[in-house]
CSV table of C-alpha atoms in Angstrom, one decimal:
chain,number,residue,atom,x,y,z
A,1,UNK,CA,167.4,103.8,136.6
A,2,UNK,CA,167.0,103.9,140.4
A,3,UNK,CA,163.6,105.1,141.5
A,4,UNK,CA,163.1,107.1,144.7
A,5,UNK,CA,161.1,105.9,147.7
A,6,UNK,CA,157.3,106.2,147.2
A,7,UNK,CA,155.3,108.0,149.9
A,8,UNK,CA,151.6,108.5,150.5
A,9,UNK,CA,151.1,104.7,150.9
A,10,UNK,CA,147.9,104.1,152.8
A,11,UNK,CA,145.9,101.5,154.7
A,12,UNK,CA,148.4,98.5,154.8
A,13,UNK,CA,147.2,95.0,155.6
A,14,UNK,CA,149.2,91.8,156.2
A,15,UNK,CA,148.8,88.1,155.4
A,16,UNK,CA,151.3,85.3,155.9
A,17,UNK,CA,152.9,86.0,152.5
A,18,UNK,CA,151.8,89.5,151.4
A,19,UNK,CA,151.5,93.1,152.3
A,20,UNK,CA,148.7,95.1,150.7
A,21,UNK,CA,148.3,98.8,150.6
A,22,UNK,CA,146.5,101.6,148.7
A,23,UNK,CA,148.4,104.0,146.5
A,24,UNK,CA,147.1,106.4,143.8
A,25,UNK,CA,143.6,105.0,144.2
A,26,UNK,CA,144.5,101.3,143.5
A,27,UNK,CA,145.6,98.3,145.5
A,28,UNK,CA,149.1,97.0,145.5
A,29,UNK,CA,150.8,93.9,146.8
A,30,UNK,CA,154.4,93.4,148.1
A,31,UNK,CA,156.3,91.0,150.3
A,32,UNK,CA,156.9,91.7,154.0
A,33,UNK,CA,160.0,93.6,153.2
A,34,UNK,CA,158.1,96.0,150.8
A,35,UNK,CA,159.8,94.5,147.8
A,36,UNK,CA,158.4,92.8,144.6
A,37,UNK,CA,155.6,95.4,144.4
A,38,UNK,CA,152.8,94.7,141.9
A,39,UNK,CA,149.5,96.3,141.1
A,40,UNK,CA,146.4,94.3,142.1
A,41,UNK,CA,143.7,96.6,140.7
A,42,UNK,CA,143.7,98.9,137.7
A,43,UNK,CA,140.2,100.4,137.3
A,44,UNK,CA,139.3,104.1,137.3
A,45,UNK,CA,137.5,104.1,140.7
A,46,UNK,CA,139.1,104.7,144.1
A,47,UNK,CA,139.8,101.6,146.2
A,48,UNK,CA,140.2,101.6,150.0
A,49,UNK,CA,140.3,99.5,153.2
A,50,UNK,CA,142.0,96.2,151.9
A,51,UNK,CA,141.8,93.2,154.2
A,52,UNK,CA,143.1,89.7,153.6
A,53,UNK,CA,140.8,86.6,154.1
A,54,UNK,CA,141.9,84.3,156.9
A,55,UNK,CA,143.7,82.0,154.4
A,56,UNK,CA,145.4,85.0,152.8
A,57,UNK,CA,144.1,84.1,149.3
A,58,UNK,CA,141.5,86.9,148.8
A,59,UNK,CA,141.6,90.6,149.4
A,60,UNK,CA,138.3,92.3,150.2
A,61,UNK,CA,138.1,96.0,149.7
A,62,UNK,CA,135.7,98.9,149.0
A,63,UNK,CA,135.7,100.6,145.7
A,64,UNK,CA,133.5,103.2,143.9
A,65,UNK,CA,133.8,102.0,140.3
A,66,UNK,CA,130.1,101.6,140.1
A,67,UNK,CA,128.9,104.6,142.1
A,68,UNK,CA,128.9,104.5,145.9
A,69,UNK,CA,131.6,102.5,147.7
A,70,UNK,CA,130.7,98.8,147.5
A,71,UNK,CA,132.3,95.6,148.7
A,72,UNK,CA,134.6,93.8,146.2
A,73,UNK,CA,136.8,90.7,146.4
A,74,UNK,CA,139.8,89.9,144.3
A,75,UNK,CA,142.2,86.9,144.5
A,76,UNK,CA,145.8,87.7,145.4
A,77,UNK,CA,146.9,86.2,142.0
A,78,UNK,CA,144.9,89.0,140.4
A,79,UNK,CA,141.9,89.1,138.0
A,80,UNK,CA,138.6,90.8,137.8
A,81,UNK,CA,137.4,92.1,141.2
A,82,UNK,CA,134.0,90.6,142.0
A,83,UNK,CA,131.3,93.0,143.4
A,84,UNK,CA,129.5,91.6,146.5
A,85,UNK,CA,127.2,94.4,147.6
A,86,UNK,CA,124.7,96.6,145.7
A,87,UNK,CA,123.5,99.3,148.0
A,88,UNK,CA,123.2,103.0,147.0
A,89,UNK,CA,125.1,104.1,150.1
A,90,UNK,CA,128.7,103.4,151.0
A,91,UNK,CA,129.7,99.8,152.2
A,92,UNK,CA,133.1,100.0,153.9
A,93,UNK,CA,135.1,96.8,154.4
A,94,UNK,CA,136.4,96.4,158.0
A,95,UNK,CA,137.8,92.9,157.9
A,96,UNK,CA,136.7,89.2,158.0
A,97,UNK,CA,135.1,86.8,160.4
A,98,UNK,CA,137.1,83.8,161.6
A,99,UNK,CA,134.9,81.6,159.4
A,100,UNK,CA,135.7,83.6,156.2
A,101,UNK,CA,132.9,86.0,155.8
A,102,UNK,CA,133.5,89.7,154.9
A,103,UNK,CA,132.9,92.2,157.7
A,104,UNK,CA,131.7,95.6,156.5
A,105,UNK,CA,130.0,98.8,157.8
A,106,UNK,CA,126.9,100.3,156.1
A,107,UNK,CA,124.2,102.8,156.8
A,108,UNK,CA,121.6,100.7,154.9
A,109,UNK,CA,119.3,100.1,157.9
A,110,UNK,CA,120.0,103.2,160.0
A,111,UNK,CA,118.2,106.5,160.5
A,112,UNK,CA,121.1,108.5,159.0
A,113,UNK,CA,124.0,108.1,156.6
A,114,UNK,CA,126.2,109.2,159.4
A,115,UNK,CA,125.3,106.2,161.5
A,116,UNK,CA,126.4,102.7,160.5
A,117,UNK,CA,126.1,99.1,161.6
A,118,UNK,CA,128.4,96.1,161.0
A,119,UNK,CA,127.3,93.3,158.7
A,120,UNK,CA,128.8,90.0,157.5
A,121,UNK,CA,128.6,88.6,154.0
A,122,UNK,CA,129.6,85.4,152.4
A,123,UNK,CA,132.0,85.4,149.4
A,124,UNK,CA,129.3,83.7,147.5
A,125,UNK,CA,127.0,86.7,147.9
A,126,UNK,CA,123.5,86.8,149.3
A,127,UNK,CA,121.9,89.0,151.9
A,128,UNK,CA,124.2,90.6,154.5
A,129,UNK,CA,123.6,89.6,158.1
A,130,UNK,CA,123.5,92.5,160.6
A,131,UNK,CA,125.4,92.1,163.9
A,132,UNK,CA,123.4,92.9,167.0
A,133,UNK,CA,124.9,96.3,167.9
A,134,UNK,CA,122.5,99.2,166.7
A,135,UNK,CA,125.6,101.4,166.0
A,136,UNK,CA,129.1,100.4,164.9
A,137,UNK,CA,131.6,102.0,162.7
A,138,UNK,CA,134.8,99.8,162.9
A,139,UNK,CA,135.3,96.3,164.1
A,140,UNK,CA,137.5,93.3,164.2
A,141,UNK,CA,137.0,89.7,165.3
A,142,UNK,CA,139.4,87.7,167.6
A,143,UNK,CA,140.1,84.1,166.7
A,144,UNK,CA,137.6,83.0,169.4
A,145,UNK,CA,134.8,85.1,168.0
A,146,UNK,CA,134.9,88.1,170.3
A,147,UNK,CA,134.3,91.5,168.6
A,148,UNK,CA,136.1,94.8,169.3
A,149,UNK,CA,134.3,97.7,167.8
A,150,UNK,CA,133.7,101.4,167.9
A,151,UNK,CA,130.1,102.6,168.1
A,152,UNK,CA,130.5,105.6,165.9
A,153,UNK,CA,132.9,107.3,163.6
A,154,UNK,CA,136.0,109.0,164.8
A,155,UNK,CA,136.2,112.8,164.4
A,156,UNK,CA,137.6,114.2,161.2
A,157,UNK,CA,141.4,113.7,161.0
A,158,UNK,CA,141.8,117.5,160.6
A,159,UNK,CA,140.3,117.9,164.2
A,160,UNK,CA,143.6,117.5,165.9
A,161,UNK,CA,143.5,116.6,169.6
A,162,UNK,CA,139.7,116.8,169.6
A,163,UNK,CA,138.1,116.6,173.1
A,164,UNK,CA,134.4,116.5,173.4
A,165,UNK,CA,131.3,114.4,172.8
A,166,UNK,CA,132.5,112.8,169.7
A,167,UNK,CA,135.6,111.1,171.2
A,168,UNK,CA,135.3,107.4,170.4
A,169,UNK,CA,135.5,104.4,172.8
A,170,UNK,CA,136.3,100.8,171.9
A,171,UNK,CA,133.9,98.1,173.2
A,172,UNK,CA,134.5,94.4,173.4
A,173,UNK,CA,131.5,92.2,172.8
A,174,UNK,CA,130.9,88.5,173.4
A,175,UNK,CA,128.5,87.6,170.6
A,176,UNK,CA,127.3,84.5,172.4
A,177,UNK,CA,126.3,86.1,175.7
A,178,UNK,CA,126.1,89.7,174.5
A,179,UNK,CA,128.2,90.7,177.5
A,180,UNK,CA,130.1,93.9,176.8
A,181,UNK,CA,133.1,95.7,178.3
A,182,UNK,CA,134.9,98.8,177.3
A,183,UNK,CA,138.6,99.5,176.9
A,184,UNK,CA,139.5,102.0,179.7
A,185,UNK,CA,138.8,105.3,178.1
A,186,UNK,CA,139.7,108.9,178.7
A,187,UNK,CA,138.5,112.0,176.9
A,188,UNK,CA,140.4,111.0,173.8
A,189,UNK,CA,139.6,109.2,170.5
A,190,UNK,CA,140.3,105.4,170.4
A,191,UNK,CA,139.8,103.8,167.0
A,192,UNK,CA,141.0,101.1,164.5
A,193,UNK,CA,140.7,98.2,167.0
A,194,UNK,CA,142.3,94.8,166.0
A,195,UNK,CA,143.3,91.6,167.7
A,196,UNK,CA,146.6,89.8,168.0
A,197,UNK,CA,147.2,86.8,170.3
A,198,UNK,CA,144.2,87.7,172.6
A,199,UNK,CA,145.1,91.4,173.0
A,200,UNK,CA,143.5,94.4,171.5
A,201,UNK,CA,145.6,96.9,169.6
A,202,UNK,CA,144.2,100.3,168.6
A,203,UNK,CA,145.1,103.9,167.7
A,204,UNK,CA,144.7,106.7,170.3
A,205,UNK,CA,145.5,110.4,170.7
A,206,UNK,CA,145.5,110.2,174.5
A,207,UNK,CA,148.9,111.9,174.7
A,208,UNK,CA,148.5,114.2,171.7
A,209,UNK,CA,149.9,112.6,168.6
A,210,UNK,CA,148.0,109.5,167.5
A,211,UNK,CA,150.0,106.3,168.3
A,212,UNK,CA,149.5,102.6,168.6
A,213,UNK,CA,148.3,101.3,172.0
A,214,UNK,CA,147.7,97.8,173.5
A,215,UNK,CA,144.9,96.6,175.8
A,216,UNK,CA,145.0,93.3,177.8
A,217,UNK,CA,141.3,92.3,178.3
A,218,UNK,CA,142.2,90.0,181.2
A,219,UNK,CA,143.9,92.6,183.4
A,220,UNK,CA,142.5,95.9,182.0
A,221,UNK,CA,146.0,97.1,181.3
A,222,UNK,CA,146.5,99.8,178.6
A,223,UNK,CA,149.9,100.9,177.4
A,224,UNK,CA,151.4,102.8,174.6
A,225,UNK,CA,153.5,100.9,172.0
A,226,UNK,CA,154.7,103.5,169.6
A,227,UNK,CA,156.0,107.0,170.3
A,228,UNK,CA,155.8,109.0,167.0
A,229,UNK,CA,156.0,112.7,167.8
A,230,UNK,CA,155.7,114.2,164.3
A,231,UNK,CA,152.8,112.6,162.3
A,232,UNK,CA,149.7,110.8,163.5
A,233,UNK,CA,149.4,107.1,162.8
A,234,UNK,CA,146.5,106.9,160.3
A,235,UNK,CA,145.4,103.3,160.1
A,236,UNK,CA,146.1,100.0,161.9
A,237,UNK,CA,145.6,96.3,161.0
A,238,UNK,CA,146.8,93.0,162.3
A,239,UNK,CA,147.9,89.8,160.5
A,240,UNK,CA,150.6,87.1,160.5
A,241,UNK,CA,151.6,87.9,164.1
A,242,UNK,CA,152.4,91.5,163.4
A,243,UNK,CA,150.7,94.9,163.1
A,244,UNK,CA,150.8,97.1,160.0
A,245,UNK,CA,150.1,100.8,160.1
A,246,UNK,CA,150.4,104.0,158.1
A,247,UNK,CA,152.4,107.0,159.4
A,248,UNK,CA,154.1,109.9,157.7
A,249,UNK,CA,153.2,108.4,154.3
A,250,UNK,CA,155.1,105.2,155.0
A,251,UNK,CA,154.1,101.7,155.9
A,252,UNK,CA,155.4,100.5,159.2
A,253,UNK,CA,155.4,96.9,160.6
A,254,UNK,CA,155.3,96.3,164.3
A,255,UNK,CA,155.9,93.1,166.3
A,256,UNK,CA,154.7,93.7,169.9
A,257,UNK,CA,157.7,94.1,172.1
A,258,UNK,CA,160.0,95.3,169.3
A,259,UNK,CA,160.7,98.6,167.6
A,260,UNK,CA,158.6,99.6,164.6
A,261,UNK,CA,160.0,98.8,161.2
A,262,UNK,CA,159.4,101.5,158.6
A,263,UNK,CA,159.5,100.0,155.1
A,264,UNK,CA,161.1,101.8,152.1
A,265,UNK,CA,158.8,100.9,149.3
A,266,UNK,CA,159.2,101.9,145.7
A,267,UNK,CA,156.1,101.8,143.4
A,268,UNK,CA,156.8,101.8,139.6
A,269,UNK,CA,153.4,103.3,138.7
A,270,UNK,CA,152.1,105.0,135.5
A,271,UNK,CA,150.5,108.1,137.0
A,272,UNK,CA,148.8,109.9,134.1
A,273,UNK,CA,147.6,112.8,136.4
A,274,UNK,CA,151.2,113.8,136.9
A,275,UNK,CA,152.0,114.1,133.2
A,276,UNK,CA,152.3,117.7,131.8
A,277,UNK,CA,149.2,118.4,129.9
A,278,UNK,CA,147.0,121.3,128.6
A,279,UNK,CA,144.1,122.4,130.8
A,280,UNK,CA,141.2,124.5,129.7
A,281,UNK,CA,141.4,127.6,131.9
A,282,UNK,CA,137.9,128.9,131.4
A,283,UNK,CA,136.1,126.4,133.8
A,284,UNK,CA,138.5,127.3,136.6
A,285,UNK,CA,138.4,131.1,136.4
A,286,UNK,CA,136.6,132.8,139.3
A,287,UNK,CA,137.6,136.5,138.6
A,288,UNK,CA,139.2,138.5,135.9
A,289,UNK,CA,140.4,142.0,135.1
A,290,UNK,CA,140.8,143.9,131.8
A,291,UNK,CA,143.6,146.0,130.5
A,292,UNK,CA,144.1,147.5,127.0
A,293,UNK,CA,146.2,144.4,126.0
A,294,UNK,CA,145.9,141.7,128.7
A,295,UNK,CA,143.1,139.6,130.3
A,296,UNK,CA,144.2,138.0,133.5
A,297,UNK,CA,142.5,135.3,135.5
A,298,UNK,CA,143.1,133.4,138.7
A,299,UNK,CA,141.8,129.9,139.4
A,300,UNK,CA,140.3,129.1,142.8
A,301,UNK,CA,142.7,127.2,145.1
A,302,UNK,CA,142.6,125.6,148.5
A,303,UNK,CA,144.9,125.5,151.5
A,304,UNK,CA,144.5,123.2,154.6
A,305,UNK,CA,141.6,124.5,156.6
A,306,UNK,CA,140.8,127.6,154.6
A,307,UNK,CA,139.8,128.9,151.2
A,308,UNK,CA,142.2,131.0,149.2
A,309,UNK,CA,140.5,134.2,148.3
A,310,UNK,CA,140.8,135.7,144.8
A,311,UNK,CA,143.5,138.3,144.4
A,312,UNK,CA,142.0,141.8,144.1
A,313,UNK,CA,144.0,144.7,142.7
A,314,UNK,CA,143.5,148.2,144.1
A,315,UNK,CA,142.2,150.8,141.8
A,316,UNK,CA,144.9,152.6,139.9
A,317,UNK,CA,147.6,150.0,140.7
């Protein structure tokens, strides 16, 4: 039986051999064509932000199986994910260092859970080492050790075309000299920085819809690479000489200088939440009405950006 294309694939990442992505709260692996899909994790918690180690043999990710989101690592061959951090707040994987340490963001040493710093951590465990920036939300290392990072979190995705004090810049830091420059920035949000062959790639809503952009540090040049006009690009990573991003529920691969390649991926997943089942109505009822023969109830629902109010029937109707 032929299965349809699977959508709602999130947060893709690339190694030389594999494509990783998030679907239905778990991690999945495929080849670069989106074929030969297999599940990498199968535990109840939600997994997010997969990133391949420099040698492509380990996937680091954040998962909440044990409470708050913690850093885990799992071999690409599969097996039991190994927990690396034990902090009561969220630890969110952002990538790897060139020397094979996990890079993650955490609010463990900040004044507020809304403010994070970047840390590195060995696969062998131990105490995380903080990078020198007092605030950092996302980050990525170049092969020569430079760091591209955002100092704070981007606005909520539902804040379309936001302009104001929370628009995010991208900064480039030399960790040896602590010299810092900034990607030329307008009143727009720039986020998800990553490096490929000495250039910085990132997401920006400078022209409305979020698309992929490129920055050349040597010249200061900034230019747009993709031109999606329907759905925002939602995540971006680099690996194996290409970029991988999420847009419109699909995974796209992009080689700079070429057109984006949307992948048609089919995931054969057992999704128990989609099975027909009996649900106890009582916990979901928010209002009711009486008649001589019928009791009616209406559960509370939601729509994007607003609450659905309970239906009220006029007296006598």
